[in-house]
Amino acid sequence: GEDVEQSLFLSVREGDSSVINCTYTDSSSTYLYWYKQEPGAGLQLLTYIFSNMDMKQDQRLTVLLNKKDKHLSLRIADTQTGDSAIYFCAEDTGRRALTFGSGTRLQVQP
Amino acid sequence: GAGVSQSPSNKVTEKGKDVELRCDPISGHTALYWYRQSLGQGLEFLIYFQGNSAPDKSGLPSDRFSAERTGGSVSTLTIQRTQQEDSAVYLCASSLQGVLSGGEQFFGPGTRLTVL
């Protein structure tokens, strides 16, 4: 999506932390989402954050939101090989359906 | 059903032919979305249905693309006179409520369309 940008690829070793970054341009975004897509499968919602929050933690996942810089990140602690997938951030401005980034492919090396 | 289903899972067609892709959303979900995912690309919004409101067609790339949703449930995406650049995975999603609700969109497995 032209309004949401992500780096294309991230490689980490098993057990390390992964940080996937996303920048968006619409300051009116109300909800920001992280979706995971495993090979050959549809997208699965991982977590989301409301725009009045700056952090949300859910087990191994930590979402950080910097509204001033329009920057969103997803941290995966103790990354496992099963975390290998494409991760998409998406914004919901209420005007239309979600606007997705192009996805970050996470490769976890054993 | 238990989740969003789409059919067919794979479709190979010849350039110039018409194709129909089907989406069965989760029962009771008022919102339905179609996206397109080209190889190595993110998701491109196509069309959004919310209840009985007029659909948001702003993402449809050309007038060869159309979609309908019958009875507030099943949706069909039709591509007329297919072109090779239409080759992609077409994803359908549904949610209990529409945008700005914080509601999760549940995605189907997609239909992989290949235009020869």
Coordinates of C-alpha atoms in Angstrom, one line a residue:
Chain A
G1 CA 0.0 0.0 0.0
E2 CA 1.3 3.4 -0.9
D3 CA 0.3 4.9 2.4
V4 CA 1.9 2.3 4.7
E5 CA 5.5 1.3 4.4
Q6 CA 7.5 -1.7 5.7
S7 CA 10.9 -3.1 5.1
L8 CA 10.7 -6.2 2.9
F9 CA 12.8 -8.7 4.8
L10 CA 14.1 -9.5 8.2
S11 CA 16.3 -12.4 9.2
V12 CA 16.9 -13.4 12.9
R13 CA 18.2 -16.4 14.8
E14 CA 15.9 -18.6 16.8
G15 CA 15.6 -17.3 20.4
D16 CA 16.5 -13.7 19.4
S17 CA 13.9 -10.8 19.4
S18 CA 12.5 -9.6 16.1
V19 CA 11.4 -6.1 15.5
I20 CA 9.3 -5.3 12.5
N21 CA 8.7 -1.7 11.7
C22 CA 6.0 0.2 9.8
T23 CA 5.4 3.8 9.0
Y24 CA 2.0 5.2 8.0
T25 CA 1.0 8.6 6.7
D26 CA -2.6 9.1 7.8
S27 CA -2.7 10.8 11.2
S28 CA -6.4 10.1 11.5
S29 CA -5.8 6.3 11.7
T30 CA -7.8 5.1 14.6
Y31 CA -6.8 1.4 14.7
L32 CA -3.5 -0.1 13.6
Y33 CA -3.2 -3.8 13.1
W34 CA -0.6 -6.5 12.6
Y35 CA -1.5 -9.5 10.5
K36 CA 0.5 -12.7 9.9
Q37 CA 0.4 -14.7 6.7
E38 CA 1.9 -18.1 6.6
P39 CA 2.8 -19.8 3.3
G40 CA -0.3 -20.7 1.3
A41 CA -2.7 -19.3 3.9
G42 CA -4.8 -16.3 4.4
L43 CA -4.1 -13.5 6.8
Q44 CA -4.5 -14.0 10.5
L45 CA -4.9 -11.1 12.9
L46 CA -2.1 -11.1 15.5
T47 CA -2.9 -7.9 17.5
Y48 CA -4.1 -4.4 17.1
I49 CA -3.7 -1.1 18.9
F50 CA -6.0 1.8 19.4
S51 CA -4.6 5.1 18.5
N52 CA -4.8 6.6 22.0
M53 CA -2.4 3.9 23.2
D54 CA 1.4 3.9 22.9
M55 CA 2.1 0.3 23.8
K56 CA 0.3 -3.0 24.0
Q57 CA 1.7 -6.3 25.1
D58 CA 0.3 -9.7 24.4
Q59 CA 2.5 -12.7 25.5
R60 CA 5.5 -12.6 23.2
L61 CA 4.2 -9.7 21.2
T62 CA 4.8 -6.0 22.0
V63 CA 3.3 -3.3 19.8
L64 CA 4.7 0.2 20.1
L65 CA 3.0 3.2 18.6
N66 CA 4.6 6.6 18.1
K67 CA 1.8 8.8 16.8
K68 CA 4.1 11.8 16.4
D69 CA 6.3 10.0 14.0
K70 CA 3.5 7.8 12.6
H71 CA 5.6 4.8 13.4
L72 CA 4.4 1.4 14.5
S73 CA 6.5 -1.6 15.5
L74 CA 6.0 -5.2 16.4
R75 CA 8.4 -6.9 18.7
I76 CA 8.4 -10.7 18.9
A77 CA 10.3 -12.0 21.9
D78 CA 12.1 -15.4 21.8
T79 CA 11.4 -15.8 18.1
Q80 CA 10.7 -19.4 17.0
T81 CA 10.9 -21.0 13.6
G82 CA 7.1 -21.1 13.6
D83 CA 7.1 -17.4 13.5
S84 CA 8.5 -17.4 10.0
A85 CA 5.9 -15.7 7.9
I86 CA 5.0 -12.4 6.2
Y87 CA 3.9 -9.7 8.6
F88 CA 1.6 -7.0 7.4
C89 CA 0.8 -3.8 9.3
A90 CA -2.5 -2.1 8.4
E91 CA -4.3 1.1 9.3
D92 CA -8.0 1.8 9.7
T93 CA -9.0 5.4 9.1
G94 CA -12.7 4.6 8.9
R95 CA -12.9 5.9 5.3
R96 CA -12.7 2.5 3.7
A97 CA -11.3 -0.9 4.2
L98 CA -7.9 -1.4 5.8
T99 CA -4.8 0.0 4.1
F100 CA -2.1 -2.6 4.2
G101 CA 1.7 -2.3 3.9
S102 CA 3.6 -4.5 1.5
G103 CA 4.6 -6.9 4.2
T104 CA 7.8 -7.9 5.9
R105 CA 9.0 -11.4 5.3
L106 CA 10.5 -12.8 8.6
Q107 CA 13.0 -15.6 8.3
V108 CA 14.0 -17.4 11.5
Q109 CA 17.2 -19.3 11.3
P110 CA 17.7 -22.3 13.6
Chain B
G1 CA -19.5 -21.9 8.6
A2 CA -16.5 -22.0 10.7
G3 CA -14.6 -19.4 8.7
V4 CA -14.5 -17.5 5.5
S5 CA -14.5 -19.8 2.5
Q6 CA -13.6 -19.0 -1.1
S7 CA -13.9 -20.9 -4.3
P8 CA -12.3 -22.0 -6.4
S9 CA -8.9 -22.2 -4.6
N10 CA -7.1 -22.1 -8.0
K11 CA -8.3 -20.8 -11.3
V12 CA -6.4 -20.9 -14.6
T13 CA -8.0 -19.1 -17.5
E14 CA -7.1 -17.8 -20.9
K15 CA -6.6 -14.2 -21.6
G16 CA -9.9 -12.6 -22.6
K17 CA -12.2 -15.0 -20.7
D18 CA -14.4 -14.0 -17.9
V19 CA -14.0 -15.4 -14.4
E20 CA -16.2 -15.5 -11.3
L21 CA -14.7 -15.8 -7.8
R22 CA -16.9 -16.7 -4.8
C23 CA -16.7 -15.8 -1.2
D24 CA -18.8 -17.2 1.7
P25 CA -18.3 -14.9 4.7
I26 CA -18.8 -15.9 8.3
S27 CA -22.5 -16.1 9.1
G28 CA -23.7 -12.8 10.7
H29 CA -20.8 -10.7 9.5
T30 CA -22.2 -7.5 8.1
A31 CA -19.0 -6.3 6.4
L32 CA -17.3 -8.0 3.5
Y33 CA -14.1 -7.0 1.7
W34 CA -12.2 -8.1 -1.4
Y35 CA -8.4 -7.6 -1.7
R36 CA -5.9 -8.5 -4.3
Q37 CA -2.4 -9.7 -3.5
S38 CA 0.0 -9.7 -6.4
L39 CA 3.3 -11.7 -6.2
G40 CA 5.5 -10.0 -3.6
Q41 CA 3.1 -7.2 -3.1
G42 CA 0.9 -6.1 -0.2
L43 CA -2.8 -6.3 -0.2
E44 CA -4.6 -4.0 -2.6
F45 CA -8.1 -3.0 -1.6
L46 CA -10.8 -3.7 -4.2
I47 CA -14.3 -3.3 -2.8
Y48 CA -16.1 -3.2 0.6
F49 CA -19.7 -4.1 1.4
Q50 CA -21.2 -2.9 4.7
G51 CA -24.8 -4.1 5.4
N52 CA -27.3 -2.6 3.0
S53 CA -25.2 0.4 2.2
A54 CA -23.9 1.1 -1.3
P55 CA -20.6 -0.7 -1.7
D56 CA -17.3 1.2 -1.7
K57 CA -16.0 0.4 -5.1
S58 CA -13.1 2.9 -5.1
G59 CA -10.4 0.2 -5.2
L60 CA -11.6 -1.6 -8.4
P61 CA -8.8 -1.2 -10.9
S62 CA -10.9 -1.0 -14.0
D63 CA -14.5 -1.4 -15.3
R64 CA -13.7 -5.0 -16.1
F65 CA -14.0 -5.7 -12.4
S66 CA -17.4 -5.9 -10.6
A67 CA -18.7 -7.5 -7.5
E68 CA -22.0 -8.1 -5.9
R69 CA -23.2 -9.4 -2.6
T70 CA -26.5 -11.2 -2.6
G71 CA -28.8 -11.2 0.4
G72 CA -26.1 -9.7 2.6
S73 CA -24.1 -12.9 2.5
V74 CA -22.3 -14.6 -0.4
S75 CA -20.3 -12.3 -2.7
T76 CA -19.1 -12.8 -6.2
L77 CA -16.2 -11.0 -7.8
T78 CA -16.3 -11.0 -11.6
I79 CA -13.5 -10.1 -13.9
Q80 CA -14.4 -9.7 -17.5
R81 CA -12.0 -10.1 -20.4
T82 CA -9.2 -11.1 -18.1
Q83 CA -5.7 -9.8 -18.8
Q84 CA -2.3 -11.3 -17.7
E85 CA -1.9 -8.5 -15.1
D86 CA -5.0 -9.7 -13.4
S87 CA -3.0 -12.8 -12.2
A88 CA -2.9 -12.6 -8.4
V89 CA -4.4 -14.1 -5.2
Y90 CA -7.8 -12.7 -4.6
L91 CA -8.6 -12.5 -0.9
C92 CA -12.0 -12.1 0.7
A93 CA -12.5 -11.1 4.4
S94 CA -15.5 -10.5 6.6
S95 CA -16.0 -8.8 9.9
L96 CA -18.8 -8.5 12.4
Q97 CA -18.9 -4.8 12.0
G98 CA -17.4 -2.4 9.5
V99 CA -14.5 -0.1 9.6
L100 CA -13.6 2.0 12.7
S101 CA -15.0 -0.7 15.0
G102 CA -11.7 -2.3 15.9
G103 CA -13.2 -5.5 14.7
E104 CA -11.0 -8.2 13.3
Q105 CA -11.2 -9.0 9.7
F106 CA -11.3 -12.7 9.1
F107 CA -9.7 -13.7 5.8
G108 CA -10.4 -16.6 3.6
P109 CA -7.6 -18.7 2.0
G110 CA -7.9 -16.9 -1.3
T111 CA -8.3 -17.8 -4.9
R112 CA -5.1 -17.9 -7.0
L113 CA -6.0 -16.7 -10.4
T114 CA -3.6 -17.3 -13.3
V115 CA -4.3 -15.7 -16.7
L116 CA -2.4 -17.3 -19.5

